PDB file of C-alpha atoms in Angstrom:
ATOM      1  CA  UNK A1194      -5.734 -24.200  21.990  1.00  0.00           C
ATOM      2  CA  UNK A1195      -9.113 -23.633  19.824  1.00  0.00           C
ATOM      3  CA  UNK A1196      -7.694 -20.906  17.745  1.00  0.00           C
ATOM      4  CA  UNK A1197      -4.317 -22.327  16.857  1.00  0.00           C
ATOM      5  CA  UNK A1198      -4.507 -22.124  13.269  1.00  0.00           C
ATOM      6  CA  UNK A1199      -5.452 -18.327  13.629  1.00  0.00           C
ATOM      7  CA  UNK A1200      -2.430 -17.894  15.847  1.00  0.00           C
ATOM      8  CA  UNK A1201      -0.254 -19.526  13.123  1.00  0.00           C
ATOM      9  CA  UNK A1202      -1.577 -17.429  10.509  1.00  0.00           C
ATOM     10  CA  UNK A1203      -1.410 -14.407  11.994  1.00  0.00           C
ATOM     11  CA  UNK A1204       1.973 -15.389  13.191  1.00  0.00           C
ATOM     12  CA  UNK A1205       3.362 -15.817   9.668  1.00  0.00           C
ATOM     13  CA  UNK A1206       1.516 -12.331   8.041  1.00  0.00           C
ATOM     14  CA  UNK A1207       3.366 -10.754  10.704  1.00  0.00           C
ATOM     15  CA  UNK A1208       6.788 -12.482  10.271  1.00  0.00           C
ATOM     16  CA  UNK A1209       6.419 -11.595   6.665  1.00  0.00           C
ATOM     17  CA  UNK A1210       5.590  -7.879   7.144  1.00  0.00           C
ATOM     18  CA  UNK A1211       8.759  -7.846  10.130  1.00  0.00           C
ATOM     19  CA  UNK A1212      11.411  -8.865   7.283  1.00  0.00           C
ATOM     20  CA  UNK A1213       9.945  -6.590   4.722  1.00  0.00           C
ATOM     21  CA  UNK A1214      10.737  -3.560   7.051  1.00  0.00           C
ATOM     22  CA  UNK A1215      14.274  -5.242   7.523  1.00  0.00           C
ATOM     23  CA  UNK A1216      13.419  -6.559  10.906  1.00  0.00           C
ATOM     24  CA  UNK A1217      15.381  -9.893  12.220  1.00  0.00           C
ATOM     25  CA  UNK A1218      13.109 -12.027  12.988  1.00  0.00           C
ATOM     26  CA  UNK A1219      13.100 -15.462  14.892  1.00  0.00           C
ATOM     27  CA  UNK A1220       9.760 -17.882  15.513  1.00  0.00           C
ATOM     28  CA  UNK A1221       8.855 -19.338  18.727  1.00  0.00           C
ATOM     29  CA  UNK A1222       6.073 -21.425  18.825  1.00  0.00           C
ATOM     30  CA  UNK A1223       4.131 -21.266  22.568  1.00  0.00           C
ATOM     31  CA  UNK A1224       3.998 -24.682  24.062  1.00  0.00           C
ATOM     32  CA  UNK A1225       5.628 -26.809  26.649  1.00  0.00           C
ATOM     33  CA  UNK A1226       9.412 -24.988  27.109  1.00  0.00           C
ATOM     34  CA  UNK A1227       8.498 -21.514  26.135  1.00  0.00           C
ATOM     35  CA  UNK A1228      10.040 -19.948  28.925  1.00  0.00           C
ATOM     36  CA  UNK A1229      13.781 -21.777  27.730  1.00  0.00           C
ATOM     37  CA  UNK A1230      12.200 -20.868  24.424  1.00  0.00           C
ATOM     38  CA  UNK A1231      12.657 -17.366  24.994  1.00  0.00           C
ATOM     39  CA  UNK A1232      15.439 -17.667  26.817  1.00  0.00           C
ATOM     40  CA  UNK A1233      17.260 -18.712  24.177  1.00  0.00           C
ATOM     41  CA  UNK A1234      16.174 -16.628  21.444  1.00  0.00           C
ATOM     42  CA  UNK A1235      18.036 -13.337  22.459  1.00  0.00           C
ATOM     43  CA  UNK A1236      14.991 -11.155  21.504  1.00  0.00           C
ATOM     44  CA  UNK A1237      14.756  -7.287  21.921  1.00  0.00           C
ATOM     45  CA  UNK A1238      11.133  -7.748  21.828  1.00  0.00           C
ATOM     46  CA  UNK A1239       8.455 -10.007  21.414  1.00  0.00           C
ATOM     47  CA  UNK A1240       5.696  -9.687  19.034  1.00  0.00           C
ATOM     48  CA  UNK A1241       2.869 -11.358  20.051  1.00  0.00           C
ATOM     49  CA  UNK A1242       0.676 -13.561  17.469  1.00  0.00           C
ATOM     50  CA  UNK A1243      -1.385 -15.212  19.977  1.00  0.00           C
ATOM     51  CA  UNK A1244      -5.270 -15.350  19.869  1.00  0.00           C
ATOM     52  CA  UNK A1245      -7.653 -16.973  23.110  1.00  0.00           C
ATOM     53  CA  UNK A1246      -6.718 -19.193  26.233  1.00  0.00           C
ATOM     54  CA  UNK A1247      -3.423 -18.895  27.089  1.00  0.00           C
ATOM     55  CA  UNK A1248      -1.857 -16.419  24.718  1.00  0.00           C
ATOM     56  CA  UNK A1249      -4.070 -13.409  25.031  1.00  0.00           C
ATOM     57  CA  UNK A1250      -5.441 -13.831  28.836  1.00  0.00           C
ATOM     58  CA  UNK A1251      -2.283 -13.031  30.753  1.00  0.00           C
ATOM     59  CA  UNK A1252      -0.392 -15.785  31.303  1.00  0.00           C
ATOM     60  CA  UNK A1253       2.455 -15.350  28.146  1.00  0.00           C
ATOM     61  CA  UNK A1254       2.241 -11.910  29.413  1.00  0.00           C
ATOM     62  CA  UNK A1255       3.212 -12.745  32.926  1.00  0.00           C
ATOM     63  CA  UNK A1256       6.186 -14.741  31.570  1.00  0.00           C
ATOM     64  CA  UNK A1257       7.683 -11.660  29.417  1.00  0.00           C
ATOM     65  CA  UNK A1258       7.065  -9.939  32.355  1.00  0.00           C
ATOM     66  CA  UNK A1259       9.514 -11.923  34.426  1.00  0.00           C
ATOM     67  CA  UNK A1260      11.624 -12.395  31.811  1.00  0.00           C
ATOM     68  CA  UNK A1261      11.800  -8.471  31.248  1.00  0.00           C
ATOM     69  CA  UNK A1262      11.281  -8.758  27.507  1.00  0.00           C
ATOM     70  CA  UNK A1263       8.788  -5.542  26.359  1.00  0.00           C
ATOM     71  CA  UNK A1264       6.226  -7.677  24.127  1.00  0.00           C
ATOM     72  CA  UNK A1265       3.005  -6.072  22.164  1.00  0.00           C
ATOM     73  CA  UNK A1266      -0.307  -5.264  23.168  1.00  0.00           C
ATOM     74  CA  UNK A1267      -1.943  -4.913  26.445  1.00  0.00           C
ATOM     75  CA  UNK A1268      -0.219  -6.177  29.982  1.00  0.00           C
ATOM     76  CA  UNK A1269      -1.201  -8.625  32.419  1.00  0.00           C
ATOM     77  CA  UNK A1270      -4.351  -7.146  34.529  1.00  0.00           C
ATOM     78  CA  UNK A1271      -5.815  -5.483  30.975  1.00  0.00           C
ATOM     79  CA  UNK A1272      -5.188  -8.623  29.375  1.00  0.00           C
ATOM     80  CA  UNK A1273      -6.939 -11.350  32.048  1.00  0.00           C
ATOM     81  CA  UNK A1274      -9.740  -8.848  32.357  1.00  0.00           C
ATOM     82  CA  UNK A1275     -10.540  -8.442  28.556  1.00  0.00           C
ATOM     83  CA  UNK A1276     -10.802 -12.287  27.907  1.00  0.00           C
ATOM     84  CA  UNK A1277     -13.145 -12.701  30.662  1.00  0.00           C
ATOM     85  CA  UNK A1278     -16.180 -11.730  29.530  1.00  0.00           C
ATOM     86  CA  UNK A1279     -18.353 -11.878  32.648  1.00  0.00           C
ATOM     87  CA  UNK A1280     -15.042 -10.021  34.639  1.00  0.00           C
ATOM     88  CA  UNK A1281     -14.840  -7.262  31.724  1.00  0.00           C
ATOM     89  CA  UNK A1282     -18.704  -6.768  32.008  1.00  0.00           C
ATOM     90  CA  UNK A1283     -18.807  -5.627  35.446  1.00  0.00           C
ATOM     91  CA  UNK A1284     -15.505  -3.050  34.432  1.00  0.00           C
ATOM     92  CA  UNK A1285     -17.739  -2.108  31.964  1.00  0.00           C
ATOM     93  CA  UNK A1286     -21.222  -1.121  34.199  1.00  0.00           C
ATOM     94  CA  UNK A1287     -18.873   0.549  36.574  1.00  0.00           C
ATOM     95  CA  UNK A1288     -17.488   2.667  33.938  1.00  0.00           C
ATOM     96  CA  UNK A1289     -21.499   2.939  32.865  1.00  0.00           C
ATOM     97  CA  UNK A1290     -20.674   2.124  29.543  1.00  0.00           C
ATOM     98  CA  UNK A1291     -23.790   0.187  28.550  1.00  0.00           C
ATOM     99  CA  UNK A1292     -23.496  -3.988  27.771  1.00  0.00           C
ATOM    100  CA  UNK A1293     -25.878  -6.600  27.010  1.00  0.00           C
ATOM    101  CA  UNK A1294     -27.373  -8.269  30.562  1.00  0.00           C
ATOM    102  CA  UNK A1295     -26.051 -11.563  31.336  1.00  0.00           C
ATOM    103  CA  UNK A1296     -25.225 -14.272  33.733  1.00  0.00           C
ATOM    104  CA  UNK A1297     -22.235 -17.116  34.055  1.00  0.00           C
ATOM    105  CA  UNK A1298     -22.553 -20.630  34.263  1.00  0.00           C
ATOM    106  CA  UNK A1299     -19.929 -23.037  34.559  1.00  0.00           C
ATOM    107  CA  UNK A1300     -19.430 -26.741  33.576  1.00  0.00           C
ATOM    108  CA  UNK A1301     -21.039 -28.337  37.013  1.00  0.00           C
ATOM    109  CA  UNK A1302     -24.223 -26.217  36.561  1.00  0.00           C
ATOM    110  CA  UNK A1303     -25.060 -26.211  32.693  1.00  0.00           C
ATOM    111  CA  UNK A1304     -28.091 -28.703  34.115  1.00  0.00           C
ATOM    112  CA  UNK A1305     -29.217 -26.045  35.873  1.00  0.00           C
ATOM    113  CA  UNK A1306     -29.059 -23.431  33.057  1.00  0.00           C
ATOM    114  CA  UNK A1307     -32.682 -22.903  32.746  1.00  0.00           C
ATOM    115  CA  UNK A1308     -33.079 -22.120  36.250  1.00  0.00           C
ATOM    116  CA  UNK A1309     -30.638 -19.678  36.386  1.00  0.00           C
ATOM    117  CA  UNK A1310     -31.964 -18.104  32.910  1.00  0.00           C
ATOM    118  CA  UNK A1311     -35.094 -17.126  35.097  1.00  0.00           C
ATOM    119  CA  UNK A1312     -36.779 -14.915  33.067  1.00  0.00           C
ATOM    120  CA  UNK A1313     -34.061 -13.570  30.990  1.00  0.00           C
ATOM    121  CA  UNK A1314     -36.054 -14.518  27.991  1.00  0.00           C
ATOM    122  CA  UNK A1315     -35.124 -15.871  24.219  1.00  0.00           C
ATOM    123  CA  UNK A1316     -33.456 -15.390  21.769  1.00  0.00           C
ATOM    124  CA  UNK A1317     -30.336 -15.444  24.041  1.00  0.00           C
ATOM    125  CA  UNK A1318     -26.319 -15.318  22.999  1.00  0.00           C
ATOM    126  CA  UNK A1319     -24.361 -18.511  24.428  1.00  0.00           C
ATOM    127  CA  UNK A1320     -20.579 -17.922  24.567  1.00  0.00           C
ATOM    128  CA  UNK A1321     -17.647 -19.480  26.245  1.00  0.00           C
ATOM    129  CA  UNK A1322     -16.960 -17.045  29.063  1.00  0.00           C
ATOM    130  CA  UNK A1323     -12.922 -16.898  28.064  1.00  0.00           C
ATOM    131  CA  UNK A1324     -12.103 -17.318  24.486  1.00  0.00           C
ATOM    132  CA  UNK A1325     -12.309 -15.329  20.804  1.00  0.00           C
ATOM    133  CA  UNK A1326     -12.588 -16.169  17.553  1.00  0.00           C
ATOM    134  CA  UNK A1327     -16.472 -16.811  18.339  1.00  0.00           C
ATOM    135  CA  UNK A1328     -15.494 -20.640  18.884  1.00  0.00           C
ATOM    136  CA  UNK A1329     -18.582 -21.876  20.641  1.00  0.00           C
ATOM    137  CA  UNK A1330     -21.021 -19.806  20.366  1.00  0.00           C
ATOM    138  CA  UNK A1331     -24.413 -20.188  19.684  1.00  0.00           C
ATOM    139  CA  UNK A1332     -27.681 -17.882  19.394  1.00  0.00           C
ATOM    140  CA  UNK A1333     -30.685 -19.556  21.123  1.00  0.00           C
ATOM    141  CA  UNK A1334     -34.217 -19.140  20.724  1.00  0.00           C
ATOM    142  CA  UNK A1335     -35.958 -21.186  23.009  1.00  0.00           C
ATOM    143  CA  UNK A1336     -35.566 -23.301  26.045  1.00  0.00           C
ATOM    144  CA  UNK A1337     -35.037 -26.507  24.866  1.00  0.00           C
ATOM    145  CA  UNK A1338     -31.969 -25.744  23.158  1.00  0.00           C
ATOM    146  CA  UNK A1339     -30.289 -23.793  25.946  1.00  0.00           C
ATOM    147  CA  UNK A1340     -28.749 -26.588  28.230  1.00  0.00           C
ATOM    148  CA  UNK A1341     -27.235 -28.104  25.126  1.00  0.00           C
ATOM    149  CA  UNK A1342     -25.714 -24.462  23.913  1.00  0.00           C
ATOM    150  CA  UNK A1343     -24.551 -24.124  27.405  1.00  0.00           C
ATOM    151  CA  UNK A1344     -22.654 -27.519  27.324  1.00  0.00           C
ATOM    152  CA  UNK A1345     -20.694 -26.829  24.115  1.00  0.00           C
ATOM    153  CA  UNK A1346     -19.662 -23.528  24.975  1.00  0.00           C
ATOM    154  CA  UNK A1347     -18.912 -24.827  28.616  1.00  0.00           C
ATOM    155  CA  UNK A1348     -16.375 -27.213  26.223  1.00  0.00           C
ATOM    156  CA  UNK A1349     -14.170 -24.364  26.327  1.00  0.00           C
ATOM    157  CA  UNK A1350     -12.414 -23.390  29.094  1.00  0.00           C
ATOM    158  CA  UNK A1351     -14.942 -24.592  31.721  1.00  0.00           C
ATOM    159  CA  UNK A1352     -17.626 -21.510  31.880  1.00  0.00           C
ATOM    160  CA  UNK A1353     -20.362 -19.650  29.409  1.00  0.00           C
ATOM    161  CA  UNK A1354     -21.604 -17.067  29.591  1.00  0.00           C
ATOM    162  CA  UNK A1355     -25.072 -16.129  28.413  1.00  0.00           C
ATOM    163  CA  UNK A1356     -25.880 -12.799  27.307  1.00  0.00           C
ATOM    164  CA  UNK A1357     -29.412 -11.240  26.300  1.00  0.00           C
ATOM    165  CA  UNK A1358     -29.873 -11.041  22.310  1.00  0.00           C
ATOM    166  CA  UNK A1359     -29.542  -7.420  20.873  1.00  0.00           C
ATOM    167  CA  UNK A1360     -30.706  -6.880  17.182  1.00  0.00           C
ATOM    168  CA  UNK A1361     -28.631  -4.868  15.120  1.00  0.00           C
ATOM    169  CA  UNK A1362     -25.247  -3.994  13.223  1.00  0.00           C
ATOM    170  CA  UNK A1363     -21.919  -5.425  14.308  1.00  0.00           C
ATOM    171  CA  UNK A1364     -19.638  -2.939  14.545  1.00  0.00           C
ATOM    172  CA  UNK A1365     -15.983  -3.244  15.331  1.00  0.00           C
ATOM    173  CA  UNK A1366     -13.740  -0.093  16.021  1.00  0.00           C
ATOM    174  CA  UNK A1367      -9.923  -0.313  15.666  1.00  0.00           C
ATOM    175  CA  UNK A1368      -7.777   1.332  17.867  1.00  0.00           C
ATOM    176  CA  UNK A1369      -3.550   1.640  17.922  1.00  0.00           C
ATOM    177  CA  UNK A1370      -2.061   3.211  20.916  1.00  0.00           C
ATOM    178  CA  UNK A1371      -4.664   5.322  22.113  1.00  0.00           C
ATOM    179  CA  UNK A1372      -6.110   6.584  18.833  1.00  0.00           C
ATOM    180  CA  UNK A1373      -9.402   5.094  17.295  1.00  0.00           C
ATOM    181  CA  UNK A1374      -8.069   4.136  13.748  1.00  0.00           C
ATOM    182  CA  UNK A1375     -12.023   3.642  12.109  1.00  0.00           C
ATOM    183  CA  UNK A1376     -14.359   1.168  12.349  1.00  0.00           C
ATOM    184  CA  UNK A1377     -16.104  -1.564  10.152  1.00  0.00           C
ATOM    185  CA  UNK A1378     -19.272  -3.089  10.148  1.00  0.00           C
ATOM    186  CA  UNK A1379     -19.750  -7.005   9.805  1.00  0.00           C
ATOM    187  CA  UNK A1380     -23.027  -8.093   8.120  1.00  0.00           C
ATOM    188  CA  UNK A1381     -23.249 -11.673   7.915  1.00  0.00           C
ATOM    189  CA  UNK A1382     -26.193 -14.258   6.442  1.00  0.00           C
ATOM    190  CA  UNK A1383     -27.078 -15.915   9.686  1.00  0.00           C
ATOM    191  CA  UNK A1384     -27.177 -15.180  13.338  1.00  0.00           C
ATOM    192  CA  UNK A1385     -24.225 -14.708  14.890  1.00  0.00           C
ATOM    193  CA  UNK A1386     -20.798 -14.101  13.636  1.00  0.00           C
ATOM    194  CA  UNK A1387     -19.245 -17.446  14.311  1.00  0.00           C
ATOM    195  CA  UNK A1388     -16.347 -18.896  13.499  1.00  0.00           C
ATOM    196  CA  UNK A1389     -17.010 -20.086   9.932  1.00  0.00           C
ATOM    197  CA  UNK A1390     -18.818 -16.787   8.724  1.00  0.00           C
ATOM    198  CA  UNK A1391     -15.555 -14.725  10.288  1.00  0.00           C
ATOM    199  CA  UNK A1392     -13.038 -17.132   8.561  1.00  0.00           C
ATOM    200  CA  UNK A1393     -14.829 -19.710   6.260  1.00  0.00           C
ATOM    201  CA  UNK A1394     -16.342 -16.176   4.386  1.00  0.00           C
ATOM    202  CA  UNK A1395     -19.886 -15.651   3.854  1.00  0.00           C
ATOM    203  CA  UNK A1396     -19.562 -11.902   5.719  1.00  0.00           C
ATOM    204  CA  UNK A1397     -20.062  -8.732   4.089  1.00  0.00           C
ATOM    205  CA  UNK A1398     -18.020  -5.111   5.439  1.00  0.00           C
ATOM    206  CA  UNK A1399     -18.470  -1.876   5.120  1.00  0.00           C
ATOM    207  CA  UNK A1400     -16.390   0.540   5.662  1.00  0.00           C
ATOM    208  CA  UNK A1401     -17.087   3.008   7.179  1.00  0.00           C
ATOM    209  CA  UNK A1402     -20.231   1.069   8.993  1.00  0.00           C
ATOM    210  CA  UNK A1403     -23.634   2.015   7.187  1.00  0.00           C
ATOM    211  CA  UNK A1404     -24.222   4.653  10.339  1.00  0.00           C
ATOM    212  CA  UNK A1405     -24.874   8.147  10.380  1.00  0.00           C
ATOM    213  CA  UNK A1406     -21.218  10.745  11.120  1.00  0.00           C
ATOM    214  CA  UNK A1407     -23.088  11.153  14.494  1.00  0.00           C
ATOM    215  CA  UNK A1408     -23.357   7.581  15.391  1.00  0.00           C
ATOM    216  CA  UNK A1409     -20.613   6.628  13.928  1.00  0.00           C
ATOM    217  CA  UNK A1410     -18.213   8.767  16.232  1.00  0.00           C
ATOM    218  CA  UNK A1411     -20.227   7.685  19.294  1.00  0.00           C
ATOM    219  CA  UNK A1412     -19.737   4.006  18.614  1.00  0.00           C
ATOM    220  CA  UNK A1413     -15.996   4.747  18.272  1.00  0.00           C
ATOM    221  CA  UNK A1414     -16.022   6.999  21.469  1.00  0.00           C
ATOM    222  CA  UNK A1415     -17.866   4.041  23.399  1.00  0.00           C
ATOM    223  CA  UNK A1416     -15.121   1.688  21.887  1.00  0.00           C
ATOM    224  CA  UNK A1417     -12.481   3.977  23.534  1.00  0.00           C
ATOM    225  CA  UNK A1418     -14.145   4.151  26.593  1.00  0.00           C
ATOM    226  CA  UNK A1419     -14.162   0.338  27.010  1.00  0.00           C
ATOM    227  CA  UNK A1420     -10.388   0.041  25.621  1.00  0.00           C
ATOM    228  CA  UNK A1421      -9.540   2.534  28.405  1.00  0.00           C
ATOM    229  CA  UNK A1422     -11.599   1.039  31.241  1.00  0.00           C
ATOM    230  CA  UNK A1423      -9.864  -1.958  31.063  1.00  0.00           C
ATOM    231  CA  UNK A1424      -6.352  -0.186  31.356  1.00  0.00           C
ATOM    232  CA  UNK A1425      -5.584  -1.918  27.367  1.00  0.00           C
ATOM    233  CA  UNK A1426      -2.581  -0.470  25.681  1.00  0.00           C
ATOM    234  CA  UNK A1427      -0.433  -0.540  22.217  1.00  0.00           C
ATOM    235  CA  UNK A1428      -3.585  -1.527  20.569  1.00  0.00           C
ATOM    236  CA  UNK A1429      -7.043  -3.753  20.098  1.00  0.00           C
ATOM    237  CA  UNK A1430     -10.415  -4.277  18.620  1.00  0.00           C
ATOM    238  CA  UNK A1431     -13.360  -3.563  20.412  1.00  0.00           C
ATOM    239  CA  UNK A1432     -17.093  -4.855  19.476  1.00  0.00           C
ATOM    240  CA  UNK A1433     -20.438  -3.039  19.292  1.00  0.00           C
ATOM    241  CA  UNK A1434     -23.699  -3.917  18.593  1.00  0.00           C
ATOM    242  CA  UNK A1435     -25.534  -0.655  17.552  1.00  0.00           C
ATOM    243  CA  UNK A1436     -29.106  -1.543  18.411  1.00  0.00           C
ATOM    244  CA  UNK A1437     -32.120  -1.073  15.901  1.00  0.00           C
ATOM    245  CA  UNK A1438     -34.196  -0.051  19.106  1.00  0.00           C
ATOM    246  CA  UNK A1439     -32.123   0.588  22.174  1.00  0.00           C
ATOM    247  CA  UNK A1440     -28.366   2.365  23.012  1.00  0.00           C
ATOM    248  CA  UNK A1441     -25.522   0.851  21.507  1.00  0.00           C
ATOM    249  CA  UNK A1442     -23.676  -1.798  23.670  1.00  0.00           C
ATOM    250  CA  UNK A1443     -20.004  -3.016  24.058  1.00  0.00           C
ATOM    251  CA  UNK A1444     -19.747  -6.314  23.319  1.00  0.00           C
ATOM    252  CA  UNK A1445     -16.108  -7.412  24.405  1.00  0.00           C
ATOM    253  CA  UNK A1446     -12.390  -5.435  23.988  1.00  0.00           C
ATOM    254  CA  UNK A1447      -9.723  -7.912  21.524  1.00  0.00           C
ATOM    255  CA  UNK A1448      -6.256  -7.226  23.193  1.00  0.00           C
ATOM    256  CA  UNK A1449      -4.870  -9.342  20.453  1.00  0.00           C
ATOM    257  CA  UNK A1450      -7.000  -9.096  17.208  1.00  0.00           C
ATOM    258  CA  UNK A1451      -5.814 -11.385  14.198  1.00  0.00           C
ATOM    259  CA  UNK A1452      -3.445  -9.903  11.818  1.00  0.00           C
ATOM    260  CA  UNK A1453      -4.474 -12.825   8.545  1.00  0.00           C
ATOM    261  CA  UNK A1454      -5.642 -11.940   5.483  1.00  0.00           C
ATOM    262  CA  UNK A1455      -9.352 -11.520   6.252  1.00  0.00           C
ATOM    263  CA  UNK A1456      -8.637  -9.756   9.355  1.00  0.00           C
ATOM    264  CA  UNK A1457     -11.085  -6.731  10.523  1.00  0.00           C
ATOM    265  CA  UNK A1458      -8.000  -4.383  11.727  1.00  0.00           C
ATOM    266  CA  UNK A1459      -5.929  -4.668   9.009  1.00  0.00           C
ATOM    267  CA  UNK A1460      -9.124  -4.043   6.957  1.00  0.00           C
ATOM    268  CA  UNK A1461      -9.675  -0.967   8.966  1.00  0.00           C
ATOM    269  CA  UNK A1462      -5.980   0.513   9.394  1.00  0.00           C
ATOM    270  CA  UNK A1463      -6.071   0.079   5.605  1.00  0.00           C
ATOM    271  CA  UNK A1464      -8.615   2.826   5.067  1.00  0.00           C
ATOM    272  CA  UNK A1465      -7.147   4.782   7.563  1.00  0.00           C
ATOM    273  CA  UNK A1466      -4.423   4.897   5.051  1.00  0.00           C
ATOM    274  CA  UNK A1467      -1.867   2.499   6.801  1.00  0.00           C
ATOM    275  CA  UNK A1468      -0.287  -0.945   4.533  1.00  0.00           C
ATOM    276  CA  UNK A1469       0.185  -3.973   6.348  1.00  0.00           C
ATOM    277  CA  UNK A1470       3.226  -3.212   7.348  1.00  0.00           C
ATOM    278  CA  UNK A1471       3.145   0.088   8.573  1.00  0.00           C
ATOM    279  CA  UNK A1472       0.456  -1.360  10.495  1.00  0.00           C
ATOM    280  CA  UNK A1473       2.683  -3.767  12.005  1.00  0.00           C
ATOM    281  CA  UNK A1474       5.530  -1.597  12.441  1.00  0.00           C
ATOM    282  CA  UNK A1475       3.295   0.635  14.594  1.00  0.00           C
ATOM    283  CA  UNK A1476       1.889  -2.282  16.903  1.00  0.00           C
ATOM    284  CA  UNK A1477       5.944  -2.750  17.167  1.00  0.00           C
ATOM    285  CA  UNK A1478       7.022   0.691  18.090  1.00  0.00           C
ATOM    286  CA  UNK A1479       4.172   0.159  20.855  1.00  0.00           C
ATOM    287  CA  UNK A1480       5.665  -2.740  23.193  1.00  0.00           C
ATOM    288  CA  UNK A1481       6.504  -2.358  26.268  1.00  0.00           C
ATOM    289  CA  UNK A1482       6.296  -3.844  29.626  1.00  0.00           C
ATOM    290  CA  UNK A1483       4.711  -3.472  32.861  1.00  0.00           C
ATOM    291  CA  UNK A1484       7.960  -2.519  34.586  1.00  0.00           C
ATOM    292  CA  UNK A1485       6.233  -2.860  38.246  1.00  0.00           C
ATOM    293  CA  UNK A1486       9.014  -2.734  41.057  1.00  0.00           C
ATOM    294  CA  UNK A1487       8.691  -3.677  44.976  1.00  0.00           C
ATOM    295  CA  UNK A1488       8.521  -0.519  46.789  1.00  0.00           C
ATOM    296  CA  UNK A1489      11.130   0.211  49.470  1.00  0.00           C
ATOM    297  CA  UNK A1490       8.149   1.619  51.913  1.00  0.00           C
ATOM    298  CA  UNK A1491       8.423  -1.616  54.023  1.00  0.00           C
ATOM    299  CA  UNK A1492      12.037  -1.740  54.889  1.00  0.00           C
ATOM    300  CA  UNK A1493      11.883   1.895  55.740  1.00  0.00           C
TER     301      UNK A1493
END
């Protein structure tokens, strides 16, 4: 997939951090043959270091769940609903947690963008509708470049979605278990934290985010909120914009943030006053499985 190399190198922080506890610790790369993959391996548990399509949307969790191996982060339903956006969107109104407007549009209509952007307005936000890592995305500010924005976002995984702009600061909270660890603010020198400003550098942090005690613990309360409504477990990442004019907004829930080197919750368990690896060890002590059994109802 589109964030492979992020995969990899949060795969190898974490295999480092495993063997420093004392941990065993055996590599399997997802592909083709994972499920004999993990048959093989003998693991007690599986520690995930997957990021986007494929990894974090379900579908490896699905497997481990058939396989009855416990594995880290967030289950099947929590994960498939956190990396689509459009899907996580609506769990987020009905929870009445407030999100930026916005509308789908998938690869046979991105001619027809404009018509369905109505009167939505510009600047506008132009994401693929399942993916992280902010591969794809684009910020728009007027018409003509909308159908094209729509296309290359459209590249991955078939949909975009495309959300009203909000000015303001980028705030990401990080939560283990069910316990907000702190937050961090991204400032960056252009629009839109895309994927070279998150990995290529060129962003600025802050920690804590440049936001008033008040604010601060409401952003982190929202975060929560969002982590919860989407029934997310062992831990995760949530985005906020904090608006310079309106409420703050939820921008999407992470069920399997990146664990490299310039990684935001590492950044932020680190303040909190946790290393690397006791960071690790506590997304560890964390997995479990879904455990869901056939009920006998019917054959009584």
């Amino acid at each position: 997939g589109e964030e492979r190399e992020i995969s990899l190198k949060t795969g190898e922080a974490v295999v480092a951090a495993l063997e420093t506890l004392g941990h065993t610790v055996t590599r399997v790369f997802a592909g083709p043959g994972l499920d004999r993959a993990l048959r093989s391996a003998e693991l007690d548990v599986a520690f995930l270091a997957l990021h986007g399509r494929m990894g974090e949307d379900g579908r490896v969790q699905g497997l481990l769940e058939l396989l009855e191996l416990p594995y880290t982060g967030s289950g099947v339903l929590a994960s498939a609903l956190a990396m689509d956006k459009p899907m996580a969107k609506k769990l987020f109104q009905l929870h009445n947690l407030a999100t930026p407007r916005g509308y789908k549009v998938g690869r046979a209509d991105v001619e027809r963008a404009l018509e369905l952007h109505g009167d939505s307005g510009f600047p506008c936000v132009v994401k693929p509708a399942k993916g992280g890592s902010s591969v794809g995305l684009s910020v728009v500010h007027d018409a003509g470049a909308l159908v094209p924005a729509v296309a290359h976002a459209c590249r991955f995984g078939g949909e975009a979605l495309v959300e009203r702009f909000v000015q303001g600061q980028e705030v990401t909270v990080g939560i283990l278990g069910d316990s907000v660890l702190g937050s961090c603010e991204v400032a960056f020198p252009r629009e839109g934290f895309d994927y070279e400003a998150k990995y290529k550098g060129g962003a600025q942090y802050f920690l804590p985010p440049r936001l008033s005690d008040t604010r601060r613990v409401n952003v982190e309360t929202l975060a929560l909120a969002a982590y919860r409504a989407l029934g997310c477990r062992g831990y995760g990442r949530v985005d906020v914009l904090c608006s310079d004019t309106e409420n703050d907004v939820v921008l999407e829930v992470n069920t399997l943030p990146g664990f490299t080197p310039v990684s935001l919750l590492p950044k932020i368990a680190a303040r909190a006053g946790l290393d690397f690896p006791e960071l690790v060890q506590g997304v560890l002590d964390r997995a479990t499985r879904d455990e869901a059994h056939v009920s006998d109802a019917a054959r009584s």
